[in-house]
């Protein structure tokens, strides 16, 4: 009645940690390691490339990165980087959060466009789930765009579920004709 339409839906997916995880596959072509300060420039570049079309995440700059790393939840060991063994190139990352002793989050998973199609989104997500589970959290949640088919396939395939009530909706006013 106020002439608004749904512009965007963000789903909250949840996964209890008492459900066993698949083992983390070993890969000879890359290593997954924690973040170091020297990684900031390449992390920002890969983030910008991976999220070029995303309204918030793609615009992260040095100040935003610093602000996020100043948060009490930040743990460099929970910012997992997939690095090519041969070239040292950053292929992707999974930034996790531990909100409390009971709750963890898949905060951001990003894969460089040139590295997409190599199973890195699933691998990085799984590595982060193992990390958060090892911290002892009871549940892991994440936020995902409802139309992100590739990400949903990864998350649902790893045991996350969505309850309809766990949806955040952004509305916009329709344009007057």
Backbone as JSON, one array per atom type, in Angstrom:
{
  "sequence": "XXXXXXXXXXXXXXXXXXXXXXXXXXXXXXXXXXXXXXXXXXXXXXXXXXXXXXXXXXXXXXXXXXXXXXXXXXXXXXXXXXXXXXXXXXXXXXXXXXXXXXXXXXXXXXXXXXXXXXXXXXXXXXXXXXXXXXXXXXXXXXXXXXXXXXXXXXXXXXXXXXXXXXXXXXXXXXXXX",
  "N": [[0.81, -1.19, 0.0], [2.11, 1.16, 0.42], [3.6, 1.39, -1.78], [6.07, 0.03, -2.1], [8.65, -2.24, -3.15], [10.17, -5.5, -3.06], [13.62, -5.43, -2.98], [15.9, -6.77, -2.39], [16.93, -9.83, -0.91], [18.23, -11.23, 1.94], [19.39, -14.15, 3.16], [19.53, -15.97, 6.21], [21.47, -18.58, 7.07], [21.87, -21.61, 8.9], [23.88, -23.88, 10.84], [24.31, -26.6, 12.91], [27.07, -27.57, 14.98], [27.32, -30.12, 15.89], [26.75, -31.87, 13.92], [28.52, -34.01, 11.9], [31.36, -32.94, 10.0], [32.52, -33.12, 6.59], [35.78, -34.46, 5.85], [38.62, -32.28, 5.5], [39.84, -31.88, 2.34], [43.08, -32.8, 1.11], [45.33, -30.81, -0.7], [47.68, -30.47, -3.28], [48.29, -28.26, -4.75], [47.8, -25.9, -3.43], [47.95, -23.99, -0.37], [46.33, -23.57, 2.74], [46.22, -21.0, 4.96], [46.59, -18.86, 7.89], [45.93, -15.31, 8.17], [48.29, -12.62, 7.72], [49.74, -9.41, 8.5], [51.13, -8.52, 6.26], [49.59, -9.45, 4.2], [47.53, -7.7, 3.62], [47.32, -5.81, 1.3], [46.97, -7.55, -0.97], [44.79, -9.05, -0.14], [42.79, -7.08, -0.07], [42.7, -6.48, -2.8], [41.87, -8.94, -3.99], [39.43, -9.22, -2.68], [38.05, -6.97, -3.7], [37.92, -7.68, -6.41], [36.49, -10.12, -6.29], [34.06, -9.32, -5.23], [33.04, -7.32, -6.86], [30.52, -6.53, -7.84], [29.01, -6.38, -5.57], [27.03, -4.59, -3.26], [28.04, -3.66, -0.74], [30.35, -5.14, 0.26], [32.27, -5.14, -1.81], [33.44, -2.64, -1.85], [35.31, -2.4, 0.16], [38.0, -0.85, 1.79], [41.33, 0.17, 2.85], [40.92, 1.5, 5.3], [38.42, 0.45, 6.07], [39.11, -2.25, 6.32], [40.97, -2.1, 8.42], [39.26, -1.18, 10.45], [37.53, -3.36, 10.77], [39.35, -5.26, 11.61], [40.0, -4.24, 14.04], [37.92, -4.88, 15.62], [36.56, -6.7, 18.44], [36.1, -9.4, 17.87], [37.89, -10.12, 15.91], [40.28, -12.36, 14.65], [43.34, -13.24, 13.49], [44.02, -15.86, 12.82], [41.6, -16.89, 12.1], [41.03, -15.79, 9.69], [41.23, -17.13, 6.87], [43.42, -17.97, 4.27], [43.7, -19.0, 0.92], [46.4, -19.99, -0.82], [48.29, -20.14, -3.76], [50.62, -22.65, -4.27], [52.72, -22.74, -6.13], [52.94, -20.12, -7.24], [52.52, -18.3, -5.22], [50.34, -16.71, -5.21], [47.35, -15.18, -4.02], [44.42, -16.93, -3.9], [41.9, -17.05, -2.83], [39.76, -16.47, 0.05], [38.55, -17.02, 3.41], [36.82, -15.51, 5.81], [36.25, -15.82, 9.1], [34.12, -15.51, 12.0], [33.97, -15.47, 15.52], [31.41, -15.14, 17.57], [30.58, -15.69, 20.15], [31.03, -18.08, 22.82], [29.29, -19.93, 21.94], [28.48, -19.35, 19.32], [29.43, -19.13, 15.96], [30.5, -17.63, 12.82], [30.29, -17.72, 9.28], [31.75, -15.34, 7.82], [32.8, -13.89, 5.5], [33.32, -15.25, 2.32], [35.48, -15.32, -0.27], [36.5, -15.64, -3.65], [39.03, -15.26, -5.99], [38.25, -14.05, -9.22], [39.72, -15.2, -11.37], [40.41, -17.64, -10.32], [38.13, -19.05, -9.96], [35.87, -21.86, -10.19], [37.45, -23.95, -9.42], [36.75, -25.28, -7.17], [37.26, -23.88, -4.86], [35.61, -22.24, -3.28], [33.98, -24.03, -1.83], [36.02, -25.52, -0.56], [37.35, -23.54, 1.0], [35.2, -22.68, 2.58], [34.65, -25.04, 3.99], [37.1, -25.36, 5.34], [36.96, -23.15, 7.06], [34.7, -23.88, 8.55], [35.68, -26.13, 9.9], [37.64, -24.82, 11.42], [36.06, -23.09, 13.07], [34.49, -25.01, 14.4], [36.47, -26.35, 15.82], [37.01, -24.4, 17.68], [34.97, -24.72, 19.41], [32.33, -23.8, 19.15], [28.73, -23.96, 19.16], [26.95, -23.57, 17.11], [26.92, -22.44, 13.73], [26.46, -19.66, 11.72], [25.44, -17.85, 8.75], [25.17, -15.19, 6.35], [23.58, -14.78, 3.27], [23.01, -13.74, -0.08], [19.83, -14.24, -1.47], [19.66, -14.91, -4.13], [22.08, -15.9, -4.89], [23.14, -18.37, -6.39], [25.34, -20.15, -6.71], [26.78, -19.91, -4.26], [24.77, -20.69, -2.45], [24.46, -23.37, -3.2], [26.9, -24.45, -2.32], [26.78, -23.91, 0.48], [24.33, -25.15, 1.33], [24.95, -27.72, 0.59], [26.84, -28.31, 2.46], [25.45, -28.69, 4.74], [24.02, -26.53, 5.84], [20.98, -24.87, 6.74], [17.94, -23.14, 5.9], [15.52, -21.22, 7.43], [12.38, -19.89, 6.77], [11.7, -17.62, 8.27], [14.13, -16.57, 8.8], [15.02, -14.39, 7.13], [16.16, -11.43, 5.75], [14.89, -8.51, 4.44], [15.26, -6.04, 1.98], [13.67, -3.17, 1.0], [12.51, -1.06, -1.69], [11.27, 2.0, -2.91], [8.9, 2.05, -5.46], [9.32, 3.41, -8.71], [7.75, 6.32, -9.82], [5.61, 6.44, -12.56]],
  "CA": [[0.0, 0.0, 0.0], [3.02, 2.3, 0.39], [4.25, 1.31, -3.08], [7.43, -0.48, -2.02], [8.86, -3.58, -3.69], [11.36, -6.18, -2.55], [14.78, -5.17, -3.81], [16.98, -7.67, -2.05], [16.67, -10.73, 0.21], [19.42, -11.8, 2.55], [19.0, -15.3, 3.95], [20.38, -16.43, 7.29], [21.56, -20.04, 7.08], [22.43, -22.09, 10.17], [24.37, -25.26, 10.86], [24.85, -27.0, 14.22], [28.39, -28.19, 14.86], [27.31, -31.53, 16.27], [26.63, -32.64, 12.68], [29.9, -34.19, 11.44], [31.81, -32.3, 8.77], [33.4, -33.93, 5.75], [37.18, -34.11, 6.09], [39.2, -31.27, 4.63], [40.7, -32.58, 1.38], [44.44, -32.31, 0.94], [45.59, -30.32, -2.05], [49.1, -30.21, -3.53], [48.45, -27.03, -5.51], [47.61, -24.71, -2.6], [48.01, -24.11, 1.09], [45.42, -22.69, 3.46], [46.93, -20.48, 6.14], [46.02, -17.67, 8.5], [46.27, -13.98, 7.68], [49.34, -11.81, 8.33], [49.62, -8.01, 8.09], [51.67, -8.37, 4.9], [48.58, -9.89, 3.24], [46.46, -6.71, 3.46], [47.08, -5.29, -0.06], [46.45, -8.57, -1.87], [43.44, -9.39, 0.35], [41.89, -6.02, -0.55], [42.56, -6.62, -4.26], [41.03, -10.12, -4.27], [38.09, -8.89, -2.2], [37.43, -6.05, -4.67], [37.62, -8.44, -7.63], [35.47, -11.13, -6.02], [32.79, -8.68, -4.87], [32.92, -6.1, -7.67], [29.11, -6.16, -8.01], [28.32, -6.41, -4.29], [26.84, -3.21, -2.84], [28.83, -3.26, 0.43], [31.62, -5.83, 0.44], [33.23, -4.83, -2.87], [34.06, -1.32, -1.66], [36.18, -2.39, 1.34], [39.31, -0.24, 1.59], [42.28, -0.01, 3.96], [40.28, 1.95, 6.54], [37.4, -0.55, 6.44], [39.82, -3.45, 6.78], [41.5, -1.78, 9.75], [38.15, -1.1, 11.41], [37.07, -4.73, 11.03], [40.39, -5.96, 12.37], [40.02, -3.66, 15.39], [36.78, -5.43, 16.36], [36.97, -7.71, 19.41], [35.98, -10.75, 17.31], [38.9, -10.42, 14.89], [41.35, -13.3, 14.96], [44.03, -13.49, 12.22], [43.98, -17.3, 12.51], [40.29, -17.16, 11.55], [40.95, -15.24, 8.33], [41.95, -18.19, 6.17], [43.81, -17.62, 2.91], [44.13, -20.08, 0.02], [47.53, -19.44, -1.57], [48.86, -21.04, -4.76], [51.95, -23.09, -3.85], [53.71, -22.43, -7.16], [53.11, -18.7, -7.54], [52.32, -17.48, -4.03], [49.18, -15.85, -5.47], [46.15, -15.4, -3.21], [43.34, -17.44, -4.74], [40.64, -16.8, -2.16], [39.83, -16.35, 1.51], [37.35, -17.23, 4.23], [36.93, -14.75, 7.04], [35.31, -16.34, 10.09], [33.91, -14.75, 13.23], [33.43, -16.16, 16.69], [30.63, -14.14, 18.3], [30.53, -16.1, 21.55], [31.46, -19.47, 22.94], [28.28, -20.79, 21.32], [28.11, -18.97, 17.96], [30.43, -18.71, 14.98], [29.91, -17.13, 11.57], [30.96, -17.64, 7.99], [31.59, -13.9, 7.62], [32.98, -13.61, 4.07], [34.09, -16.19, 1.51], [35.72, -14.7, -1.57], [37.42, -16.34, -4.54], [39.46, -14.43, -7.12], [37.58, -14.51, -10.44], [40.6, -16.06, -12.18], [40.54, -18.94, -9.66], [36.81, -19.68, -9.8], [35.69, -23.12, -10.9], [38.41, -24.93, -8.93], [36.27, -25.84, -5.9], [37.84, -23.14, -3.74], [34.56, -21.75, -2.38], [33.64, -25.13, -0.92], [37.19, -25.85, 0.24], [37.55, -22.49, 1.99], [34.09, -22.74, 3.54], [34.87, -26.22, 4.83], [38.23, -25.05, 6.23], [36.45, -22.26, 8.1], [33.82, -24.65, 9.44], [36.56, -26.91, 10.78], [38.26, -23.87, 12.35], [35.07, -22.67, 14.06], [34.12, -26.18, 15.19], [37.58, -26.59, 16.75], [36.91, -23.4, 18.75], [33.95, -25.2, 20.34], [31.01, -23.18, 19.03], [27.63, -24.91, 19.01], [26.24, -23.31, 15.86], [27.55, -21.52, 12.8], [25.48, -19.07, 10.82], [25.97, -17.0, 7.69], [24.21, -14.4, 5.59], [23.83, -14.96, 1.84], [21.98, -13.22, -0.98], [18.94, -15.33, -1.84], [19.82, -15.25, -5.55], [23.46, -16.35, -5.13], [22.93, -19.8, -6.6], [26.58, -20.9, -6.48], [27.05, -19.93, -2.82], [23.74, -21.51, -1.81], [24.76, -24.79, -3.46], [27.99, -24.82, -1.41], [26.34, -23.89, 1.88], [23.33, -26.19, 1.57], [25.66, -28.99, 0.46], [27.63, -28.53, 3.68], [24.56, -28.92, 5.88], [23.32, -25.36, 6.33], [19.56, -24.83, 6.42], [17.3, -21.82, 5.95], [14.13, -21.14, 7.86], [11.79, -18.72, 6.12], [11.72, -16.46, 9.16], [15.5, -16.06, 8.81], [15.21, -13.64, 5.89], [16.17, -9.98, 5.86], [14.43, -7.98, 3.17], [15.43, -4.62, 1.72], [12.63, -2.67, 0.11], [12.73, 0.24, -2.31], [10.04, 2.59, -3.43], [8.76, 1.94, -6.92], [9.41, 4.72, -9.39], [6.47, 6.81, -10.34], [5.62, 6.44, -14.02]],
  "C": [[0.86, 1.26, 0.0], [3.88, 2.32, -0.87], [5.75, 0.98, -2.98], [7.48, -1.86, -2.66], [10.12, -4.17, -3.07], [12.51, -5.91, -3.51], [15.87, -6.21, -3.6], [16.56, -8.54, -0.87], [17.99, -11.32, 0.66], [18.94, -12.93, 3.46], [20.02, -15.54, 5.05], [20.31, -17.96, 7.27], [22.25, -20.45, 8.37], [22.84, -23.55, 10.04], [24.87, -25.57, 12.26], [26.19, -27.71, 14.02], [28.42, -29.63, 15.33], [27.04, -32.44, 15.07], [28.04, -32.78, 12.12], [30.17, -33.49, 10.1], [32.57, -33.29, 7.91], [34.85, -33.55, 6.06], [37.63, -33.05, 5.09], [40.13, -31.96, 3.64], [42.09, -31.96, 1.31], [44.64, -31.92, -0.51], [47.08, -30.03, -2.18], [49.33, -28.85, -4.17], [48.3, -25.76, -4.67], [47.77, -25.04, -1.13], [46.97, -23.15, 1.66], [46.1, -22.3, 4.75], [46.21, -19.26, 6.68], [46.61, -16.39, 7.93], [47.48, -13.41, 8.43], [49.17, -10.37, 7.82], [50.14, -7.77, 6.67], [50.65, -8.74, 3.82], [47.55, -8.82, 2.91], [46.28, -6.24, 2.01], [46.46, -6.33, -1.01], [45.06, -9.03, -1.43], [42.44, -8.35, -0.16], [41.67, -6.14, -2.06], [41.63, -7.78, -4.59], [39.6, -9.86, -3.81], [37.37, -7.99, -3.2], [37.06, -6.78, -5.96], [36.45, -9.41, -7.4], [34.09, -10.52, -5.78], [32.55, -7.39, -5.64], [31.46, -5.62, -7.78], [28.35, -6.1, -6.69], [28.22, -4.99, -3.73], [27.66, -2.76, -1.63], [30.24, -3.84, 0.39], [32.68, -5.41, -0.58], [33.96, -3.52, -2.69], [35.0, -1.26, -0.46], [37.54, -1.81, 0.98], [40.17, -0.44, 2.83], [41.64, 0.39, 5.29], [39.22, 0.96, 7.01], [38.05, -1.81, 6.99], [40.36, -3.24, 8.18], [40.42, -1.75, 10.81], [37.64, -2.49, 11.76], [38.09, -5.49, 11.88], [40.54, -5.41, 13.78], [38.86, -4.17, 16.24], [37.24, -6.53, 17.31], [36.92, -9.14, 18.86], [37.11, -11.09, 16.35], [39.99, -11.33, 15.43], [42.06, -13.6, 13.63], [44.05, -14.97, 11.84], [42.65, -17.7, 11.91], [40.02, -16.49, 10.22], [41.85, -16.14, 7.49], [42.18, -17.82, 4.72], [44.21, -18.87, 2.14], [45.18, -19.47, -0.92], [48.08, -20.51, -2.5], [50.3, -21.37, -4.36], [53.02, -22.66, -4.85], [54.01, -20.96, -7.33], [53.05, -17.8, -6.32], [51.12, -16.56, -4.14], [48.02, -16.21, -4.54], [45.0, -15.76, -4.14], [41.97, -17.13, -4.14], [40.83, -16.76, -0.66], [38.49, -16.67, 2.14], [37.6, -16.54, 5.56], [35.85, -15.26, 7.98], [35.19, -15.37, 11.26], [33.49, -15.72, 14.33], [32.74, -15.1, 17.54], [30.62, -14.41, 19.8], [31.05, -17.52, 21.62], [30.5, -20.41, 22.22], [28.07, -20.52, 19.82], [29.3, -18.51, 17.14], [29.73, -18.28, 13.7], [30.86, -17.32, 10.4], [30.75, -16.19, 7.58], [31.7, -13.53, 6.14], [33.8, -14.74, 3.45], [34.23, -15.53, 0.14], [36.75, -15.48, -2.36], [37.76, -15.4, -5.7], [38.78, -14.94, -8.39], [38.43, -15.45, -11.3], [40.74, -17.46, -11.6], [39.2, -19.65, -9.49], [36.71, -20.94, -10.65], [36.64, -24.21, -10.46], [38.0, -25.53, -7.59], [36.76, -25.09, -4.68], [36.79, -22.6, -2.77], [34.18, -22.81, -1.37], [34.81, -25.45, 0.0], [37.42, -24.81, 1.34], [36.43, -22.47, 3.03], [34.29, -23.9, 4.51], [36.03, -25.98, 5.81], [37.78, -24.14, 7.38], [35.52, -22.97, 9.06], [34.62, -25.51, 10.39], [37.2, -26.0, 11.83], [37.27, -23.48, 13.46], [34.63, -23.82, 14.97], [35.2, -26.48, 16.23], [37.59, -25.57, 17.9], [35.82, -23.75, 19.75], [32.59, -24.53, 20.23], [29.96, -24.26, 18.79], [26.93, -24.79, 17.66], [27.05, -22.31, 15.04], [26.45, -20.97, 11.9], [26.2, -18.25, 9.75], [24.82, -16.24, 7.05], [24.58, -14.54, 4.12], [22.67, -14.36, 1.04], [21.14, -14.4, -1.47], [19.08, -15.76, -3.29], [21.24, -15.69, -5.9], [23.46, -17.88, -5.21], [24.18, -20.61, -6.28], [26.89, -21.01, -4.98], [26.03, -20.8, -2.09], [24.01, -22.99, -2.02], [25.87, -25.27, -2.53], [27.46, -24.94, 0.01], [25.32, -24.98, 2.19], [23.97, -27.57, 1.48], [26.51, -29.33, 1.67], [26.76, -28.57, 4.94], [23.9, -27.69, 6.47], [21.85, -25.46, 5.93], [19.06, -23.4, 6.56], [15.87, -21.97, 6.42], [13.57, -19.85, 7.29], [11.82, -17.46, 6.97], [13.11, -15.83, 9.22], [15.82, -15.38, 7.48], [15.15, -12.15, 6.2], [15.84, -9.42, 4.48], [14.69, -6.48, 3.11], [14.35, -4.23, 0.69], [13.08, -1.37, -0.53], [11.39, 0.72, -2.86], [10.03, 2.46, -4.95], [8.83, 3.35, -7.51], [8.04, 5.09, -9.95], [6.58, 6.96, -11.84], [5.12, 7.69, -14.56]]
}
